[in-house]
CSV table of C-alpha atoms in Angstrom, one decimal:
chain,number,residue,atom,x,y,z
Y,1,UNK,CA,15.9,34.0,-0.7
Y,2,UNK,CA,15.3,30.2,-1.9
Y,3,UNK,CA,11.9,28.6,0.7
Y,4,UNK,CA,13.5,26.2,2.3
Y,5,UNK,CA,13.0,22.1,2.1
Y,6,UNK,CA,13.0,19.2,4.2
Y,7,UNK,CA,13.4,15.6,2.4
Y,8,UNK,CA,12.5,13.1,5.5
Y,9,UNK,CA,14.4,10.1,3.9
Y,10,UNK,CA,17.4,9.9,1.2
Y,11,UNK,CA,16.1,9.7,-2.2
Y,12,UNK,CA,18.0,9.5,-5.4
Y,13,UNK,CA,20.4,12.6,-5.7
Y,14,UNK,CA,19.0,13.9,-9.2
Y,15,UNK,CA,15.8,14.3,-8.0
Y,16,UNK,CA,17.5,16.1,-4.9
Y,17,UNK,CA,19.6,18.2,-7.3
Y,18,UNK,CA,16.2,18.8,-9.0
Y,19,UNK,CA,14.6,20.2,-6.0
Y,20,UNK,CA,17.3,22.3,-4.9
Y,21,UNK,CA,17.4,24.4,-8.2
Y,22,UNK,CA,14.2,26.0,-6.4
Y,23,UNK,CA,14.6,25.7,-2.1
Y,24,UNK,CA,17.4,25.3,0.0
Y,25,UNK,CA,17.3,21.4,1.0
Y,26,UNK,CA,18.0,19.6,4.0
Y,27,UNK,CA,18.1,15.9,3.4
Y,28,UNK,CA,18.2,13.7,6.4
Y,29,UNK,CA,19.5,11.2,5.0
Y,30,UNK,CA,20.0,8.1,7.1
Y,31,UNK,CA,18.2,5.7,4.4
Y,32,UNK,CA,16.9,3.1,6.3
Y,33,UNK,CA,16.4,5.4,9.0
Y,34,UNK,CA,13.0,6.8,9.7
Y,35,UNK,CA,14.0,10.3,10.8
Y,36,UNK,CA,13.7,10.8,14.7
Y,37,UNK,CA,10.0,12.5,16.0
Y,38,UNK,CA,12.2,15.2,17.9
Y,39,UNK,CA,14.7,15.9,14.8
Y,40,UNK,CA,11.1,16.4,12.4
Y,41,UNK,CA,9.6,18.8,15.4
Y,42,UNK,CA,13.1,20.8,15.5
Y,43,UNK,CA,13.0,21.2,11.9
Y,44,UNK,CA,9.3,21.1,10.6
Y,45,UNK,CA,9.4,25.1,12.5
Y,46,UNK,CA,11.7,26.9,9.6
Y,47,UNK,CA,10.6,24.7,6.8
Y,48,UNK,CA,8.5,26.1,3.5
Y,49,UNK,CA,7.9,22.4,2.1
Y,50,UNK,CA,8.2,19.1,3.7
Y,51,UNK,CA,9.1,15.9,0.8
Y,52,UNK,CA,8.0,13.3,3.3
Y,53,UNK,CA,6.8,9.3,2.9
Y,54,UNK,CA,4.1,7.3,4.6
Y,55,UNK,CA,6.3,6.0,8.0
Y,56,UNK,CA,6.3,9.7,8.8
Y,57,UNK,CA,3.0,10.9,10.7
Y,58,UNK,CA,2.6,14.2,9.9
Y,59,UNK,CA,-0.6,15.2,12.7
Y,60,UNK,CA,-1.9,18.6,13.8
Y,61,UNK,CA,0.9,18.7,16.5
Y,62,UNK,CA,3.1,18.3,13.9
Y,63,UNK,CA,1.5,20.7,11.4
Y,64,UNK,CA,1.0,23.5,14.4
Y,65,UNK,CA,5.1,23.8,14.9
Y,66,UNK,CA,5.1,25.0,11.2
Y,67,UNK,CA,4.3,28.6,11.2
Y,68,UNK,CA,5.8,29.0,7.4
Y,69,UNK,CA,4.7,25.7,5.5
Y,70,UNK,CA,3.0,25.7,2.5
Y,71,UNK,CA,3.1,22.5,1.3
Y,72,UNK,CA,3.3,18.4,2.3
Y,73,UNK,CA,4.7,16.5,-0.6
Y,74,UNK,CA,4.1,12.5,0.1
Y,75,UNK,CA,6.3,10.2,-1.5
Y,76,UNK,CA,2.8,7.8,-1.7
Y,77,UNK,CA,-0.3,7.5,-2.9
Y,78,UNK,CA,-2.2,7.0,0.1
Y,79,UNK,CA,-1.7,9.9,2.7
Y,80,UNK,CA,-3.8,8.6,6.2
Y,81,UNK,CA,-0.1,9.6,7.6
Y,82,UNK,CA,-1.3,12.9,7.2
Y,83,UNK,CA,-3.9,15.1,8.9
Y,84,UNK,CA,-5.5,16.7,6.3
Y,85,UNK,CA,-7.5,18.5,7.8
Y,86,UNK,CA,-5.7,20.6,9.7
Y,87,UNK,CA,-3.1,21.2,7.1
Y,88,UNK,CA,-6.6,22.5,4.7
Y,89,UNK,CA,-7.4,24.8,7.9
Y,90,UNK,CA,-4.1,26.0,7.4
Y,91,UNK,CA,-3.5,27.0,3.7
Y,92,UNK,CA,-0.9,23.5,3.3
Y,93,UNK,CA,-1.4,22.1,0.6
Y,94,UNK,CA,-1.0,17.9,0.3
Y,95,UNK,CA,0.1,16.3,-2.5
Y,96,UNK,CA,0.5,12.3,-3.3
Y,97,UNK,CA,2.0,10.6,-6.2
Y,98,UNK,CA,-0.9,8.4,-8.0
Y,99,UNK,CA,-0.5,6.6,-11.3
Y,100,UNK,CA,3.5,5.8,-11.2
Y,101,UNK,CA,2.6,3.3,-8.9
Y,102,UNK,CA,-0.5,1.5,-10.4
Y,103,UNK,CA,1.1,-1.5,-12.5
Y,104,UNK,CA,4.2,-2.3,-10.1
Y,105,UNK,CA,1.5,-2.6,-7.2
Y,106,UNK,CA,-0.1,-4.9,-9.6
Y,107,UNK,CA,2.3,-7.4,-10.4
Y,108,UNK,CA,3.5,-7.5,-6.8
Y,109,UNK,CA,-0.1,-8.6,-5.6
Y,110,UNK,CA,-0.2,-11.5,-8.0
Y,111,UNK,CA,3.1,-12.4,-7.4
Y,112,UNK,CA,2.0,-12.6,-3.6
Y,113,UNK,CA,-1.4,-14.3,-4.8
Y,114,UNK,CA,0.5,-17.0,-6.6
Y,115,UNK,CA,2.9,-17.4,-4.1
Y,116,UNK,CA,0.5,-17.9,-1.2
Y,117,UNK,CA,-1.8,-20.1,-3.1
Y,118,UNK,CA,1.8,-22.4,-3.8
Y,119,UNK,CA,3.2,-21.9,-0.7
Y,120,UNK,CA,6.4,-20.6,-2.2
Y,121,UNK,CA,8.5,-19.0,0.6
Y,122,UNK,CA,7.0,-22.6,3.0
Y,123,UNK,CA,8.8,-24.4,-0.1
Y,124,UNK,CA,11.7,-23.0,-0.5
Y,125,UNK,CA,12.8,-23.0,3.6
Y,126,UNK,CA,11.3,-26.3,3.4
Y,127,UNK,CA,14.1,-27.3,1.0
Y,128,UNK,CA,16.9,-25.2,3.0
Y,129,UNK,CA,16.5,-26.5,5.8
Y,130,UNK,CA,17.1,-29.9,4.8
Y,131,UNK,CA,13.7,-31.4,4.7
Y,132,UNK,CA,13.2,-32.6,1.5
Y,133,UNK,CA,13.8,-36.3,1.6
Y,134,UNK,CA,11.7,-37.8,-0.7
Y,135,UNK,CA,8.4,-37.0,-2.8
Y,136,UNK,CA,4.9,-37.2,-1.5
Y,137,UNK,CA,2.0,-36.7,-3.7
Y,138,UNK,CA,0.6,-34.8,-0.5
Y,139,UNK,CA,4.5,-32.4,-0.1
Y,140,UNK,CA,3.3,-28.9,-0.1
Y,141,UNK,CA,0.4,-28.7,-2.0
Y,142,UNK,CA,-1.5,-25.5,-2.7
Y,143,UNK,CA,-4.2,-23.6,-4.6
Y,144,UNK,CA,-5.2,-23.5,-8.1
Y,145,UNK,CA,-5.1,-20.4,-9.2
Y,146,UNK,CA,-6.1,-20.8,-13.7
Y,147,UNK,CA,-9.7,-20.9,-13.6
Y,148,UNK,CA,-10.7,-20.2,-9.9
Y,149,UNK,CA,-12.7,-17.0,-8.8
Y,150,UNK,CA,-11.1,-14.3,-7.7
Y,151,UNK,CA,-13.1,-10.6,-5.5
Y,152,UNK,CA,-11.7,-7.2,-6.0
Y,153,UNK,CA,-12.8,-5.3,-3.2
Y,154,UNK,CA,-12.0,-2.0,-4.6
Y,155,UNK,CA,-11.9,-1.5,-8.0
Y,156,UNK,CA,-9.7,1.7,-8.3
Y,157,UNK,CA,-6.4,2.3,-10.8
Y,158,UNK,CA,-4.9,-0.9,-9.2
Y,159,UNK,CA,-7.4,-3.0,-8.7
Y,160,UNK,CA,-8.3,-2.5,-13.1
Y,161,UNK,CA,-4.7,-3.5,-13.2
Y,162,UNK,CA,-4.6,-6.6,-11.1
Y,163,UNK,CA,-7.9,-7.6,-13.1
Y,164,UNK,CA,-6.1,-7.3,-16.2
Y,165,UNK,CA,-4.3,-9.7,-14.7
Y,166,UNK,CA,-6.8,-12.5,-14.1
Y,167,UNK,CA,-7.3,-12.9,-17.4
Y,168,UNK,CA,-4.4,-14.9,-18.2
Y,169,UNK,CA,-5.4,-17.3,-15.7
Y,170,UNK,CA,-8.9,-17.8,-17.4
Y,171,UNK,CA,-10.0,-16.7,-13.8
Y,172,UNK,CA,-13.5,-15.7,-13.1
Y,173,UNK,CA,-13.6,-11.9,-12.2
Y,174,UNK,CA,-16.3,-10.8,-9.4
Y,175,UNK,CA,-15.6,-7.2,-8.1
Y,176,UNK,CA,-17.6,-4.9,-5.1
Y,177,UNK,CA,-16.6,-0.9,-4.9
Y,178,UNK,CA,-18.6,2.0,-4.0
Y,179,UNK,CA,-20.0,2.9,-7.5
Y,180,UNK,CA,-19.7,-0.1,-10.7
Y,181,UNK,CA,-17.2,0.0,-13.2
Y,182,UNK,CA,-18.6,-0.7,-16.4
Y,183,UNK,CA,-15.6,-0.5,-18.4
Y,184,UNK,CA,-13.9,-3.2,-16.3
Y,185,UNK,CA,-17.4,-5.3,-17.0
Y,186,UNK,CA,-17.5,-4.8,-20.6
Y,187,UNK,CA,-13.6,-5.0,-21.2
Y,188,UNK,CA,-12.6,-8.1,-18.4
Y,189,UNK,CA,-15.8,-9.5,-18.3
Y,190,UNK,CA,-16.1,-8.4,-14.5
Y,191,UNK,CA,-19.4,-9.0,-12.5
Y,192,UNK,CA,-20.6,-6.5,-9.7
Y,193,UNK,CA,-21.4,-8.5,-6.3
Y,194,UNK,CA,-22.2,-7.6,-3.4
Y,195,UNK,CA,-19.8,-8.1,-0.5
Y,196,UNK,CA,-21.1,-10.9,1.0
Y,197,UNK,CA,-21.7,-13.1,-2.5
Y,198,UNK,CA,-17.8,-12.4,-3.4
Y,199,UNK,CA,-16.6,-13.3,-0.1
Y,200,UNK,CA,-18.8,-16.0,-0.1
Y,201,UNK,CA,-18.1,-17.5,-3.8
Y,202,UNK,CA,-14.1,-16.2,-4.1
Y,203,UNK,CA,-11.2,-18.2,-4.1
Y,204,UNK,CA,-8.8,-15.3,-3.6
Y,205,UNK,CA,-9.9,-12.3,-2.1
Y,206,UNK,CA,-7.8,-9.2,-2.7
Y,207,UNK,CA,-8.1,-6.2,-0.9
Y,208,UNK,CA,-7.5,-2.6,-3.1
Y,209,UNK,CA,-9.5,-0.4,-1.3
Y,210,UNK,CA,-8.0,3.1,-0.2
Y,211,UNK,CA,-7.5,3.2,3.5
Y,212,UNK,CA,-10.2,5.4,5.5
Y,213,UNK,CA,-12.8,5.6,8.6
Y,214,UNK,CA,-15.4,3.5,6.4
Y,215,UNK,CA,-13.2,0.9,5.3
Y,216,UNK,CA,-11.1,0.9,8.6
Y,217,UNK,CA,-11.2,-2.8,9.6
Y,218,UNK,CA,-13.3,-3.7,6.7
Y,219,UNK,CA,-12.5,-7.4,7.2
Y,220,UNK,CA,-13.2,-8.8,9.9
Y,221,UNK,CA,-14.3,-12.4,11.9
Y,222,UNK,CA,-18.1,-11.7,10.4
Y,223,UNK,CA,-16.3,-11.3,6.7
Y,224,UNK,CA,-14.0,-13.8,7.5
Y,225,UNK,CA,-16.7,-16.7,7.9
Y,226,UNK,CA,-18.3,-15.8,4.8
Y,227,UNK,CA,-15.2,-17.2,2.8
Y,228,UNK,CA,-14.7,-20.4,1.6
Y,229,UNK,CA,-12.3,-22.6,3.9
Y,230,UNK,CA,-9.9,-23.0,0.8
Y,231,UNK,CA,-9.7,-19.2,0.4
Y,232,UNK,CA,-7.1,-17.1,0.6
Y,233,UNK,CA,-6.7,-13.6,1.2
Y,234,UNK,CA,-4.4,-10.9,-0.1
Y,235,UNK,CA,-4.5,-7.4,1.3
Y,236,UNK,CA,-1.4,-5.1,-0.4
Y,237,UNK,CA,-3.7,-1.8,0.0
Y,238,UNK,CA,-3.3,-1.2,3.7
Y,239,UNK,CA,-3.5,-2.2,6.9
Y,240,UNK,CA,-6.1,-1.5,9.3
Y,241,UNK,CA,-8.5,-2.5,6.5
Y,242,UNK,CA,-8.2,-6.1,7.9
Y,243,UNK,CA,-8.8,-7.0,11.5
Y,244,UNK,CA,-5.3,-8.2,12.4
Y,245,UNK,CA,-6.5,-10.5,15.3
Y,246,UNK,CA,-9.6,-11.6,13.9
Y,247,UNK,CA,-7.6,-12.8,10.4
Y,248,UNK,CA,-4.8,-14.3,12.9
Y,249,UNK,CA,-7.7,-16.8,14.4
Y,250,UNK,CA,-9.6,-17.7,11.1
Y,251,UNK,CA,-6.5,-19.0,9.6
Y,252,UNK,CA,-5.2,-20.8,13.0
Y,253,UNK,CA,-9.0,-22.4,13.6
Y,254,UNK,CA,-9.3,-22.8,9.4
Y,255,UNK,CA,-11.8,-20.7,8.7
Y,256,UNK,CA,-9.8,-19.8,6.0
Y,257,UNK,CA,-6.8,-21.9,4.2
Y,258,UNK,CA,-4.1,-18.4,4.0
Y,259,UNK,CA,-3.1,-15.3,3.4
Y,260,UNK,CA,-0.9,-13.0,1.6
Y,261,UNK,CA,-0.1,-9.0,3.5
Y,262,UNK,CA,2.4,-6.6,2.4
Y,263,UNK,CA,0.8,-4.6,4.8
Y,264,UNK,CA,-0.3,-4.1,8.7
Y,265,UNK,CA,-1.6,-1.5,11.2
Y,266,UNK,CA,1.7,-1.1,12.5
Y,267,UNK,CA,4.5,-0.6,10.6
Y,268,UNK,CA,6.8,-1.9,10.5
Y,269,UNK,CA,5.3,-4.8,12.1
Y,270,UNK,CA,6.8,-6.0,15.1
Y,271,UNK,CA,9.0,-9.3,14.8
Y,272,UNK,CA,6.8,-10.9,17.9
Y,273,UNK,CA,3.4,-9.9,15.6
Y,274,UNK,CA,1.4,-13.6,15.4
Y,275,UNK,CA,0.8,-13.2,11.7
Y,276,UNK,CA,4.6,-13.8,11.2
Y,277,UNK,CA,4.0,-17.3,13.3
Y,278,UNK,CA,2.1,-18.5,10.8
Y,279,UNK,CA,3.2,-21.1,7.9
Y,280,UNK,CA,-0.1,-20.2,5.9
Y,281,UNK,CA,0.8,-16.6,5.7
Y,282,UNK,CA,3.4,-15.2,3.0
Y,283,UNK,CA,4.5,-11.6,4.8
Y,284,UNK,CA,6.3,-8.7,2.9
Y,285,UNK,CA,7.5,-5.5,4.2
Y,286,UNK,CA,4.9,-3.5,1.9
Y,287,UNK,CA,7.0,-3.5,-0.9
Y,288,UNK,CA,4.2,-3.1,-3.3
Y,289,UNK,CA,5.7,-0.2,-5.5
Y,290,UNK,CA,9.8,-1.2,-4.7
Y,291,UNK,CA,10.9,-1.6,-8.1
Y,292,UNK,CA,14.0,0.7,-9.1
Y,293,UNK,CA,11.7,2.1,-12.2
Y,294,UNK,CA,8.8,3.2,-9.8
Y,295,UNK,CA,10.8,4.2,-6.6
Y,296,UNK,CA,12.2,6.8,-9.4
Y,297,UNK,CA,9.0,8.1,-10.6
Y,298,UNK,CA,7.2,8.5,-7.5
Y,299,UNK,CA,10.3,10.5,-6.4
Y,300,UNK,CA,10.5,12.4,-9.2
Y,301,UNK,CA,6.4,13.0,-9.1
Y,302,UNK,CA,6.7,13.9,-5.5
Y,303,UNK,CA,9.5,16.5,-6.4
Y,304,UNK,CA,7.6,17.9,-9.4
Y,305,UNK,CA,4.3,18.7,-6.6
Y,306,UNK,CA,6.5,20.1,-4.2
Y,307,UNK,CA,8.1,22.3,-7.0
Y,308,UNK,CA,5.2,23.7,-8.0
Y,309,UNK,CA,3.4,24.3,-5.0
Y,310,UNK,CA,6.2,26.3,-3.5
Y,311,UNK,CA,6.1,28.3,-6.7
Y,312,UNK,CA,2.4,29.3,-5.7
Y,313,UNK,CA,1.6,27.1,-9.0
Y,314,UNK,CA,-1.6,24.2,-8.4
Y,315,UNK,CA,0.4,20.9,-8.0
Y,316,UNK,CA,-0.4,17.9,-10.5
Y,317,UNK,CA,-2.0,15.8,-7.8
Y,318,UNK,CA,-3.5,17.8,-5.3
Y,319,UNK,CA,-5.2,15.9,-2.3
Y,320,UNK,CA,-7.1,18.9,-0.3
Y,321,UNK,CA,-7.7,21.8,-3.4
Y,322,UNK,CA,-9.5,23.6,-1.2
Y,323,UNK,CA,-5.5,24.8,0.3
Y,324,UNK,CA,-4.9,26.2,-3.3
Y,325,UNK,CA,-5.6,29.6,-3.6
């Protein structure tokens, strides 16, 4: 008898086909959807694997109504959707999809960099709504961005690639993480800072830190009024990292000049959030890794974890390896 499979979202069909060569699957496959809590209570009880992404929150309540699952396959590289914990207590294992991810996140957080510092999306309404009459040395001006300063808080797989970045812009690269990078220094010409000199001396701030208890509202009013008043901040890691409220009242009182987020503590954000009341904030619906290219892979990664795990085989990214035995 084939384990059986539930895939919380509809993802692209071969990669379904691909998984049900190996478990029975049930898809629930409302796409824009996020499958109901009740539905992923009644079903999470007779499941063997769960394919799942980060807008399902997969907690010990969650984890206790599935007497027969062996494994959590997220659709993400981050997993703070997930209690790990308890699925380690229980023999689960958790799987993410790291890597596919790295260079699509990149460009979308320059392309939100550049487009906050020029106050794209301002421009374009700006121009669609029938305002542009004339022009004013003074119409929606922005940031430089080719040879300002830019922090890397966080100097992981996507932070390297956004760095990479910089250098076409003849930026200057500061960077704080836990431990240095010395190949970022030698190769990008990087410098290690501490916290308070890059929030103090950037231009653009960019938040790529993971998402945990220590870096759980990371940035907040005391961070804030270290920057420069012309800085701008760009968080596509996650939210909950930055201080919602706090960033919300620096950029109304100008402590800081604006800010780029493809991401918030609650998502998806409410249409009432203040953020989106803002002209000096450029909002996405974290659509970091949404091209067609990387969608595919993660899916396909995700897939390939779940696979294997359910085959009693190690999975290729394995978040809690103290499940695999």
């Amino acid at each position: 008898m084939k384990p059986k499979v539930l895939i919380t979202r509809k993802i692209a069909e071969p990669i379904i086909e691909k998984i049900q060569e190996y478990a029975d699957v049930d898809v629930w496959d409302q796409e824009d959807v996020q499958i109901p809590r009740d539905i992923l209570e009644n079903k999470i009880s007779e499941i063997d694997g769960l394919f799942c992404l980060i807008t399902e929150s997969i907690d010990a309540s969650l984890i206790d109504k599935a007497p027969n699952l062996k494994v959590i396959s997220n659709m993400a590289v981050g997993y703070n959707n997930i209690d790990v914990d308890t699925a380690t207590k229980k023999g689960i294992m958790v799987t993410n999809t790291p890597d596919v991810l790295t260079e699509t996140t990149a460009d979308l957080t320059f392309t939100l960099l550049m487009a906050t510092a020029r106050r794209l999306v301002e421009a374009s309404d700006f121009l669609r709504d029938g305002k542009w009459e004339t022009w004013s040395p003074n119409l929606l001006t922005g940031q430089d961005i080719y040879g300002a300063t830019i922090g890397i808080i966080g100097m992981g797989r996507i932070g390297e690639a956004v760095a990479r970045r910089t250098k076409g812009f003849n930026m200057n690269l500061l960077y704080h993480n836990r431990s240095r990078n010395p190949d970022v220094e030698q190769e990008l010409g990087a410098t290690y800072v501490s916290m308070e000199t890059l929030l103090s001396e950037s231009d653009f701030v960019v938040v790529m830190t993971p998402y945990t208890a220590e870096t759980r509202n990371l940035i907040t009013a005391e961070q804030l009024k270290l920057m420069k008043k012309s800085a701008i901040l760009i968080n596509t890691a996650r939210g909950g990292i930055v201080n919602e409220a706090d960033l919300y009242e620096a950029l109304v009182n100008g402590v800081i000049w604006g800010a780029g987020l493809d991401v918030f503590e609650k998502e998806p954000v409410p249409a009432d959030h203040p953020l989106l009341t803002l002209p000096n904030v450029v909002t996405l619906p974290h659509i970091g890794s949404a091209s067609i290219a990387t969608r595919l892979k993660m899916a396909n990664l995700a897939a390939e974890n779940l696979i294997l795990a359910l085959k009693g085989e190690k999975p290729k990214h394995l978040v809690n390896k103290l499940a695999f035995s």
